Amino acid sequence: QVQLQGSGPGLVKPSETLSLTCIVSGDSISTYYWSWIRQPPGKGLEWIGNIYYSGYTNYNPSVKSRVTISVDTSKNQFSLKLNSVTAADTAVYYCARDRGPGSGYFDLWGRGTLVTVS
Amino acid sequence: DVQMTQSPSTLTASVGDRVTITCRASQSIGSWLAWYQQKPGRAPKLLISKPSSLETGVPSRFSGSGSGTEFTLTISSLQPDDFATYYCQQYNDYPYTFGQGTKLEIK
C-alpha cells in the first residue's frame, strides 16, 4: 500500500525558511510527479508546485520566487523549502502524488503538516 | 491562471436528496477536471477525474460531467457520510488551481 508521510517543524519564525519532507513508501518515487499543496486554516487549497524524479519542477507563480522543491531518489522522498515566510504562509501543508502532465490530479495524499509562522 | 468558481459555496440538504455542485472555469480546460471530498481535519480525497471517471472505491451515487468551462458533481442520494466540503481542480494548465469549495451541510 502506497503511503506518503510528511514531516517537519510545526513552528517557523517570520522571515525564516519553512522546510518539509515527504517520504514515499510502497512505490518508487520515479514513477509519478509529486506535489506540495497547502491550505490555510479555514480556507481553500493552493497548489505550490511539483517535481519529477529527474528533478524537473513546476512552481506556482504566487510563490515561485521563494520556493524550492527537490527530490532524493535514494531515500524515496521529496522536499519543500519556502523562504522568507510570513504569517500568510501559515497553513496545513500536504504532499500528494501527482499523475503528471495530462493527468495532473492528486490520487494519494499525506496527512498534512500544520505549519504556523509566528 | 485559470480561475475556478464553485457554486453554491454552501449547500444545505437532507439524507436522500439529490444534489448538484457546479464548477466554472475562467477559460476552457477541456476535460481536465477533478473533484475532491474533504472532511474536517483530513486530507482531501479524490472522487472523480477527467471529469467523469469515478475513482476506485467511490460509491456510484457520485457522478461528474461537463467539458470546456462548466462542470458538475452530482450526488444522486445523499448519505450521512457525504456531508463534507467538495473542491474542483483543473489540471489543464499550470498552475493547477482549485475552486473555493462547497460545504455540504445537513438540513
PDB file of C-alpha atoms in Angstrom:
ATOM      1  CA  GLN A   1       0.000   0.000   0.000  1.00  0.00           C
ATOM      2  CA  VAL A   2       1.447   3.333  -1.067  1.00  0.00           C
ATOM      3  CA  GLN A   3       1.706   5.942   1.655  1.00  0.00           C
ATOM      4  CA  LEU A   4       3.003   9.469   1.949  1.00  0.00           C
ATOM      5  CA  GLN A   5       4.429  10.672   5.245  1.00  0.00           C
ATOM      6  CA  GLY A   6       5.125  14.356   5.585  1.00  0.00           C
ATOM      7  CA  SER A   7       7.246  15.776   8.365  1.00  0.00           C
ATOM      8  CA  GLY A   8       8.881  18.975   9.506  1.00  0.00           C
ATOM      9  CA  PRO A   9       8.775  21.731  12.122  1.00  0.00           C
ATOM     10  CA  GLY A  10       5.339  22.926  13.107  1.00  0.00           C
ATOM     11  CA  LEU A  11       6.522  26.407  14.027  1.00  0.00           C
ATOM     12  CA  VAL A  12       8.663  28.728  11.935  1.00  0.00           C
ATOM     13  CA  LYS A  13       9.660  32.294  12.697  1.00  0.00           C
ATOM     14  CA  PRO A  14       8.805  35.110  10.286  1.00  0.00           C
ATOM     15  CA  SER A  15      11.474  35.707   7.615  1.00  0.00           C
ATOM     16  CA  GLU A  16      12.925  32.226   8.133  1.00  0.00           C
ATOM     17  CA  THR A  17      12.693  29.147   5.917  1.00  0.00           C
ATOM     18  CA  LEU A  18       9.971  26.522   6.110  1.00  0.00           C
ATOM     19  CA  SER A  19      11.315  23.032   5.374  1.00  0.00           C
ATOM     20  CA  LEU A  20       9.212  19.908   4.949  1.00  0.00           C
ATOM     21  CA  THR A  21       9.956  16.403   3.709  1.00  0.00           C
ATOM     22  CA  CYS A  22       7.634  13.731   2.358  1.00  0.00           C
ATOM     23  CA  ILE A  23       8.665  10.092   2.376  1.00  0.00           C
ATOM     24  CA  VAL A  24       7.050   7.816  -0.183  1.00  0.00           C
ATOM     25  CA  SER A  25       6.591   4.205   0.897  1.00  0.00           C
ATOM     26  CA  GLY A  26       5.225   1.294  -1.091  1.00  0.00           C
ATOM     27  CA  ASP A  27       6.104   2.687  -4.516  1.00  0.00           C
ATOM     28  CA  SER A  28       9.058   4.122  -6.355  1.00  0.00           C
ATOM     29  CA  ILE A  29       9.274   7.884  -6.433  1.00  0.00           C
ATOM     30  CA  SER A  30      10.467   7.513 -10.025  1.00  0.00           C
ATOM     31  CA  THR A  31       7.006   6.616 -11.274  1.00  0.00           C
ATOM     32  CA  TYR A  32       4.997   9.814 -10.925  1.00  0.00           C
ATOM     33  CA  TYR A  33       5.160  13.515 -10.275  1.00  0.00           C
ATOM     34  CA  TRP A  34       4.939  14.671  -6.656  1.00  0.00           C
ATOM     35  CA  SER A  35       3.262  17.836  -5.454  1.00  0.00           C
ATOM     36  CA  TRP A  36       3.001  20.117  -2.468  1.00  0.00           C
ATOM     37  CA  ILE A  37      -0.360  21.706  -1.721  1.00  0.00           C
ATOM     38  CA  ARG A  38      -1.284  23.961   1.174  1.00  0.00           C
ATOM     39  CA  GLN A  39      -4.451  25.010   2.954  1.00  0.00           C
ATOM     40  CA  PRO A  40      -4.596  27.995   5.323  1.00  0.00           C
ATOM     41  CA  PRO A  41      -6.810  27.384   8.351  1.00  0.00           C
ATOM     42  CA  GLY A  42     -10.449  27.520   7.334  1.00  0.00           C
ATOM     43  CA  LYS A  43      -9.621  28.268   3.700  1.00  0.00           C
ATOM     44  CA  GLY A  44      -9.242  26.518   0.365  1.00  0.00           C
ATOM     45  CA  LEU A  45      -6.458  24.626  -1.355  1.00  0.00           C
ATOM     46  CA  GLU A  46      -3.455  26.122  -3.133  1.00  0.00           C
ATOM     47  CA  TRP A  47      -1.073  24.102  -5.294  1.00  0.00           C
ATOM     48  CA  ILE A  48       2.523  25.103  -4.578  1.00  0.00           C
ATOM     49  CA  GLY A  49       4.453  23.074  -7.124  1.00  0.00           C
ATOM     50  CA  ASN A  50       5.545  19.641  -8.271  1.00  0.00           C
ATOM     51  CA  ILE A  51       8.633  17.651  -9.131  1.00  0.00           C
ATOM     52  CA  TYR A  52       9.539  14.654 -11.267  1.00  0.00           C
ATOM     53  CA  TYR A  53      12.213  12.190 -10.164  1.00  0.00           C
ATOM     54  CA  SER A  54      14.566  13.729 -12.704  1.00  0.00           C
ATOM     55  CA  GLY A  55      14.411  16.978 -10.780  1.00  0.00           C
ATOM     56  CA  TYR A  56      12.165  18.767 -13.248  1.00  0.00           C
ATOM     57  CA  THR A  57       9.919  21.182 -11.373  1.00  0.00           C
ATOM     58  CA  ASN A  58       6.890  23.375 -11.888  1.00  0.00           C
ATOM     59  CA  TYR A  59       6.012  26.121  -9.427  1.00  0.00           C
ATOM     60  CA  ASN A  60       3.017  28.331  -8.741  1.00  0.00           C
ATOM     61  CA  PRO A  61       3.928  31.902  -9.682  1.00  0.00           C
ATOM     62  CA  SER A  62       2.410  33.023  -6.380  1.00  0.00           C
ATOM     63  CA  VAL A  63       5.399  31.526  -4.517  1.00  0.00           C
ATOM     64  CA  LYS A  64       7.899  30.860  -7.285  1.00  0.00           C
ATOM     65  CA  SER A  65      10.453  33.399  -6.063  1.00  0.00           C
ATOM     66  CA  ARG A  66      10.563  31.794  -2.604  1.00  0.00           C
ATOM     67  CA  VAL A  67      10.098  28.067  -3.181  1.00  0.00           C
ATOM     68  CA  THR A  68      12.352  25.130  -3.950  1.00  0.00           C
ATOM     69  CA  ILE A  69      11.133  21.560  -4.339  1.00  0.00           C
ATOM     70  CA  SER A  70      13.762  18.844  -4.513  1.00  0.00           C
ATOM     71  CA  VAL A  71      13.849  15.063  -4.744  1.00  0.00           C
ATOM     72  CA  ASP A  72      16.120  12.403  -3.266  1.00  0.00           C
ATOM     73  CA  THR A  73      15.543   9.189  -5.166  1.00  0.00           C
ATOM     74  CA  SER A  74      17.939   7.230  -2.930  1.00  0.00           C
ATOM     75  CA  LYS A  75      15.670   7.950   0.043  1.00  0.00           C
ATOM     76  CA  ASN A  76      12.428   7.876  -1.954  1.00  0.00           C
ATOM     77  CA  GLN A  77      11.481  11.294  -0.678  1.00  0.00           C
ATOM     78  CA  PHE A  78      10.890  14.832  -1.841  1.00  0.00           C
ATOM     79  CA  SER A  79      11.136  18.119  -0.010  1.00  0.00           C
ATOM     80  CA  LEU A  80       9.783  21.644   0.132  1.00  0.00           C
ATOM     81  CA  LYS A  81      11.634  24.770   1.140  1.00  0.00           C
ATOM     82  CA  LEU A  82       9.815  28.095   1.349  1.00  0.00           C
ATOM     83  CA  ASN A  83      11.905  31.033   2.387  1.00  0.00           C
ATOM     84  CA  SER A  84      11.116  34.472   3.812  1.00  0.00           C
ATOM     85  CA  VAL A  85       7.904  33.199   5.360  1.00  0.00           C
ATOM     86  CA  THR A  86       5.211  35.444   6.806  1.00  0.00           C
ATOM     87  CA  ALA A  87       2.006  34.796   8.711  1.00  0.00           C
ATOM     88  CA  ALA A  88       0.283  34.347   5.352  1.00  0.00           C
ATOM     89  CA  ASP A  89       2.239  31.118   4.902  1.00  0.00           C
ATOM     90  CA  THR A  90       0.590  29.566   7.960  1.00  0.00           C
ATOM     91  CA  ALA A  91      -1.220  26.520   6.621  1.00  0.00           C
ATOM     92  CA  VAL A  92      -1.560  22.781   6.569  1.00  0.00           C
ATOM     93  CA  TYR A  93       0.957  21.561   4.000  1.00  0.00           C
ATOM     94  CA  TYR A  94       0.093  18.385   2.126  1.00  0.00           C
ATOM     95  CA  CYS A  95       2.314  16.251  -0.021  1.00  0.00           C
ATOM     96  CA  ALA A  96       0.482  14.396  -2.778  1.00  0.00           C
ATOM     97  CA  ARG A  97       1.017  12.068  -5.710  1.00  0.00           C
ATOM     98  CA  ASP A  98       0.507  13.914  -8.959  1.00  0.00           C
ATOM     99  CA  ARG A  99      -0.266  11.844 -12.012  1.00  0.00           C
ATOM    100  CA  GLY A 100       1.732  14.253 -14.135  1.00  0.00           C
ATOM    101  CA  PRO A 101       1.176  16.081 -17.417  1.00  0.00           C
ATOM    102  CA  GLY A 102      -2.223  15.322 -18.848  1.00  0.00           C
ATOM    103  CA  SER A 103      -3.303  13.699 -15.622  1.00  0.00           C
ATOM    104  CA  GLY A 104      -2.430  16.293 -13.007  1.00  0.00           C
ATOM    105  CA  TYR A 105      -4.866  15.252 -10.337  1.00  0.00           C
ATOM    106  CA  PHE A 106      -3.898  14.053  -6.870  1.00  0.00           C
ATOM    107  CA  ASP A 107      -4.887  10.497  -6.106  1.00  0.00           C
ATOM    108  CA  LEU A 108      -2.862   9.998  -2.947  1.00  0.00           C
ATOM    109  CA  TRP A 109      -2.297  12.484  -0.135  1.00  0.00           C
ATOM    110  CA  GLY A 110      -0.239  12.633   3.010  1.00  0.00           C
ATOM    111  CA  ARG A 111      -1.977  13.520   6.265  1.00  0.00           C
ATOM    112  CA  GLY A 112      -0.794  17.108   6.222  1.00  0.00           C
ATOM    113  CA  THR A 113       1.546  19.083   8.446  1.00  0.00           C
ATOM    114  CA  LEU A 114       0.331  22.239  10.151  1.00  0.00           C
ATOM    115  CA  VAL A 115       2.991  24.918   9.930  1.00  0.00           C
ATOM    116  CA  THR A 116       2.482  28.073  11.935  1.00  0.00           C
ATOM    117  CA  VAL A 117       4.564  31.157  11.211  1.00  0.00           C
ATOM    118  CA  SER A 118       4.927  33.105  14.420  1.00  0.00           C
TER     119      SER A 118
ATOM    120  CA  ASP B   1      -4.008  31.442 -14.017  1.00  0.00           C
ATOM    121  CA  VAL B   2      -7.271  29.618 -14.616  1.00  0.00           C
ATOM    122  CA  GLN B   3      -9.833  30.747 -12.043  1.00  0.00           C
ATOM    123  CA  MET B   4     -12.221  28.071 -10.782  1.00  0.00           C
ATOM    124  CA  THR B   5     -15.532  29.185  -9.300  1.00  0.00           C
ATOM    125  CA  GLN B   6     -17.832  26.811  -7.466  1.00  0.00           C
ATOM    126  CA  SER B   7     -21.485  27.310  -6.685  1.00  0.00           C
ATOM    127  CA  PRO B   8     -23.039  27.293  -4.283  1.00  0.00           C
ATOM    128  CA  SER B   9     -20.485  27.969  -1.543  1.00  0.00           C
ATOM    129  CA  THR B  10     -22.762  26.280   0.976  1.00  0.00           C
ATOM    130  CA  LEU B  11     -25.457  23.742   0.288  1.00  0.00           C
ATOM    131  CA  THR B  12     -27.940  22.501   2.883  1.00  0.00           C
ATOM    132  CA  ALA B  13     -29.653  19.227   2.110  1.00  0.00           C
ATOM    133  CA  SER B  14     -31.185  16.141   3.664  1.00  0.00           C
ATOM    134  CA  VAL B  15     -30.269  12.479   3.554  1.00  0.00           C
ATOM    135  CA  GLY B  16     -31.716  11.006   0.384  1.00  0.00           C
ATOM    136  CA  ASP B  17     -31.665  14.282  -1.571  1.00  0.00           C
ATOM    137  CA  ARG B  18     -30.103  14.623  -4.995  1.00  0.00           C
ATOM    138  CA  VAL B  19     -27.612  17.495  -5.074  1.00  0.00           C
ATOM    139  CA  THR B  20     -25.523  19.165  -7.748  1.00  0.00           C
ATOM    140  CA  ILE B  21     -22.434  21.317  -7.353  1.00  0.00           C
ATOM    141  CA  THR B  22     -21.259  23.450 -10.263  1.00  0.00           C
ATOM    142  CA  CYS B  23     -17.682  24.415 -11.115  1.00  0.00           C
ATOM    143  CA  ARG B  24     -16.907  27.021 -13.763  1.00  0.00           C
ATOM    144  CA  ALA B  25     -13.501  27.716 -15.274  1.00  0.00           C
ATOM    145  CA  SER B  26     -12.406  31.171 -16.425  1.00  0.00           C
ATOM    146  CA  GLN B  27     -11.252  29.613 -19.719  1.00  0.00           C
ATOM    147  CA  SER B  28     -11.677  26.296 -21.430  1.00  0.00           C
ATOM    148  CA  ILE B  29      -9.922  23.432 -19.671  1.00  0.00           C
ATOM    149  CA  GLY B  30     -11.175  20.633 -21.928  1.00  0.00           C
ATOM    150  CA  SER B  31     -11.985  17.660 -19.746  1.00  0.00           C
ATOM    151  CA  TRP B  32      -9.118  18.164 -17.344  1.00  0.00           C
ATOM    152  CA  LEU B  33     -11.050  18.456 -14.102  1.00  0.00           C
ATOM    153  CA  ALA B  34     -11.105  16.529 -10.840  1.00  0.00           C
ATOM    154  CA  TRP B  35     -13.367  16.553  -7.789  1.00  0.00           C
ATOM    155  CA  TYR B  36     -12.314  16.003  -4.181  1.00  0.00           C
ATOM    156  CA  GLN B  37     -14.129  15.476  -0.894  1.00  0.00           C
ATOM    157  CA  GLN B  38     -12.628  16.808   2.313  1.00  0.00           C
ATOM    158  CA  LYS B  39     -13.774  16.186   5.857  1.00  0.00           C
ATOM    159  CA  PRO B  40     -12.616  18.285   8.839  1.00  0.00           C
ATOM    160  CA  GLY B  41      -9.052  17.533   9.885  1.00  0.00           C
ATOM    161  CA  ARG B  42      -8.484  15.177   6.944  1.00  0.00           C
ATOM    162  CA  ALA B  43      -6.688  15.392   3.643  1.00  0.00           C
ATOM    163  CA  PRO B  44      -8.825  15.735   0.517  1.00  0.00           C
ATOM    164  CA  LYS B  45      -9.888  12.517  -1.157  1.00  0.00           C
ATOM    165  CA  LEU B  46     -10.041  12.157  -4.942  1.00  0.00           C
ATOM    166  CA  LEU B  47     -13.534  11.252  -6.104  1.00  0.00           C
ATOM    167  CA  ILE B  48     -13.624  11.835  -9.836  1.00  0.00           C
ATOM    168  CA  SER B  49     -11.254  12.849 -12.613  1.00  0.00           C
ATOM    169  CA  LYS B  50     -11.382  13.509 -16.382  1.00  0.00           C
ATOM    170  CA  PRO B  51     -14.176  14.686 -15.323  1.00  0.00           C
ATOM    171  CA  SER B  52     -16.495  11.683 -15.169  1.00  0.00           C
ATOM    172  CA  SER B  53     -14.152   8.858 -14.225  1.00  0.00           C
ATOM    173  CA  LEU B  54     -15.010   7.564 -10.785  1.00  0.00           C
ATOM    174  CA  GLU B  55     -12.027   6.686  -8.604  1.00  0.00           C
ATOM    175  CA  THR B  56     -11.889   3.079  -7.432  1.00  0.00           C
ATOM    176  CA  GLY B  57     -13.933   2.584  -4.294  1.00  0.00           C
ATOM    177  CA  VAL B  58     -16.014   5.740  -4.673  1.00  0.00           C
ATOM    178  CA  PRO B  59     -19.765   4.973  -4.456  1.00  0.00           C
ATOM    179  CA  SER B  60     -21.689   5.099  -7.709  1.00  0.00           C
ATOM    180  CA  ARG B  61     -24.058   7.734  -6.312  1.00  0.00           C
ATOM    181  CA  PHE B  62     -21.285  10.217  -7.194  1.00  0.00           C
ATOM    182  CA  SER B  63     -21.055  11.310 -10.808  1.00  0.00           C
ATOM    183  CA  GLY B  64     -19.310  14.050 -12.735  1.00  0.00           C
ATOM    184  CA  SER B  65     -19.906  15.669 -16.081  1.00  0.00           C
ATOM    185  CA  GLY B  66     -19.012  18.627 -18.228  1.00  0.00           C
ATOM    186  CA  SER B  67     -16.336  19.967 -20.508  1.00  0.00           C
ATOM    187  CA  GLY B  68     -14.872  23.280 -21.550  1.00  0.00           C
ATOM    188  CA  THR B  69     -15.781  25.736 -18.835  1.00  0.00           C
ATOM    189  CA  GLU B  70     -18.721  24.204 -16.980  1.00  0.00           C
ATOM    190  CA  PHE B  71     -18.700  21.069 -14.862  1.00  0.00           C
ATOM    191  CA  THR B  72     -20.979  19.431 -12.328  1.00  0.00           C
ATOM    192  CA  LEU B  73     -20.669  16.985  -9.485  1.00  0.00           C
ATOM    193  CA  THR B  74     -23.887  15.181  -8.636  1.00  0.00           C
ATOM    194  CA  ILE B  75     -24.687  13.017  -5.652  1.00  0.00           C
ATOM    195  CA  SER B  76     -27.800  11.055  -6.513  1.00  0.00           C
ATOM    196  CA  SER B  77     -28.961  10.187  -2.991  1.00  0.00           C
ATOM    197  CA  LEU B  78     -27.155  11.832  -0.100  1.00  0.00           C
ATOM    198  CA  GLN B  79     -25.859   9.594   2.637  1.00  0.00           C
ATOM    199  CA  PRO B  80     -24.747  10.742   6.113  1.00  0.00           C
ATOM    200  CA  ASP B  81     -21.094  10.156   5.146  1.00  0.00           C
ATOM    201  CA  ASP B  82     -21.362  12.628   2.258  1.00  0.00           C
ATOM    202  CA  PHE B  83     -21.621  15.762   4.363  1.00  0.00           C
ATOM    203  CA  ALA B  84     -18.255  17.391   3.743  1.00  0.00           C
ATOM    204  CA  THR B  85     -16.600  20.079   1.660  1.00  0.00           C
ATOM    205  CA  TYR B  86     -16.108  19.482  -2.057  1.00  0.00           C
ATOM    206  CA  TYR B  87     -13.449  21.018  -4.291  1.00  0.00           C
ATOM    207  CA  CYS B  88     -12.948  21.034  -8.024  1.00  0.00           C
ATOM    208  CA  GLN B  89      -9.462  21.294  -9.522  1.00  0.00           C
ATOM    209  CA  GLN B  90      -8.283  21.976 -13.050  1.00  0.00           C
ATOM    210  CA  TYR B  91      -5.165  20.339 -14.430  1.00  0.00           C
ATOM    211  CA  ASN B  92      -5.295  21.638 -17.987  1.00  0.00           C
ATOM    212  CA  ASP B  93      -2.528  24.094 -17.327  1.00  0.00           C
ATOM    213  CA  TYR B  94      -0.032  25.172 -14.703  1.00  0.00           C
ATOM    214  CA  PRO B  95      -0.504  26.406 -12.104  1.00  0.00           C
ATOM    215  CA  TYR B  96      -3.066  23.825 -11.087  1.00  0.00           C
ATOM    216  CA  THR B  97      -5.946  25.648  -9.405  1.00  0.00           C
ATOM    217  CA  PHE B  98      -8.837  24.703  -7.141  1.00  0.00           C
ATOM    218  CA  GLY B  99     -12.306  26.073  -6.661  1.00  0.00           C
ATOM    219  CA  GLN B 100     -13.023  27.763  -3.352  1.00  0.00           C
ATOM    220  CA  GLY B 101     -15.025  24.798  -2.086  1.00  0.00           C
ATOM    221  CA  THR B 102     -18.653  23.894  -1.490  1.00  0.00           C
ATOM    222  CA  LYS B 103     -19.645  22.960   2.031  1.00  0.00           C
ATOM    223  CA  LEU B 104     -22.437  20.415   2.080  1.00  0.00           C
ATOM    224  CA  GLU B 105     -24.395  20.659   5.321  1.00  0.00           C
ATOM    225  CA  ILE B 106     -27.165  18.617   6.845  1.00  0.00           C
ATOM    226  CA  LYS B 107     -30.618  20.163   6.879  1.00  0.00           C
TER     227      LYS B 107
END
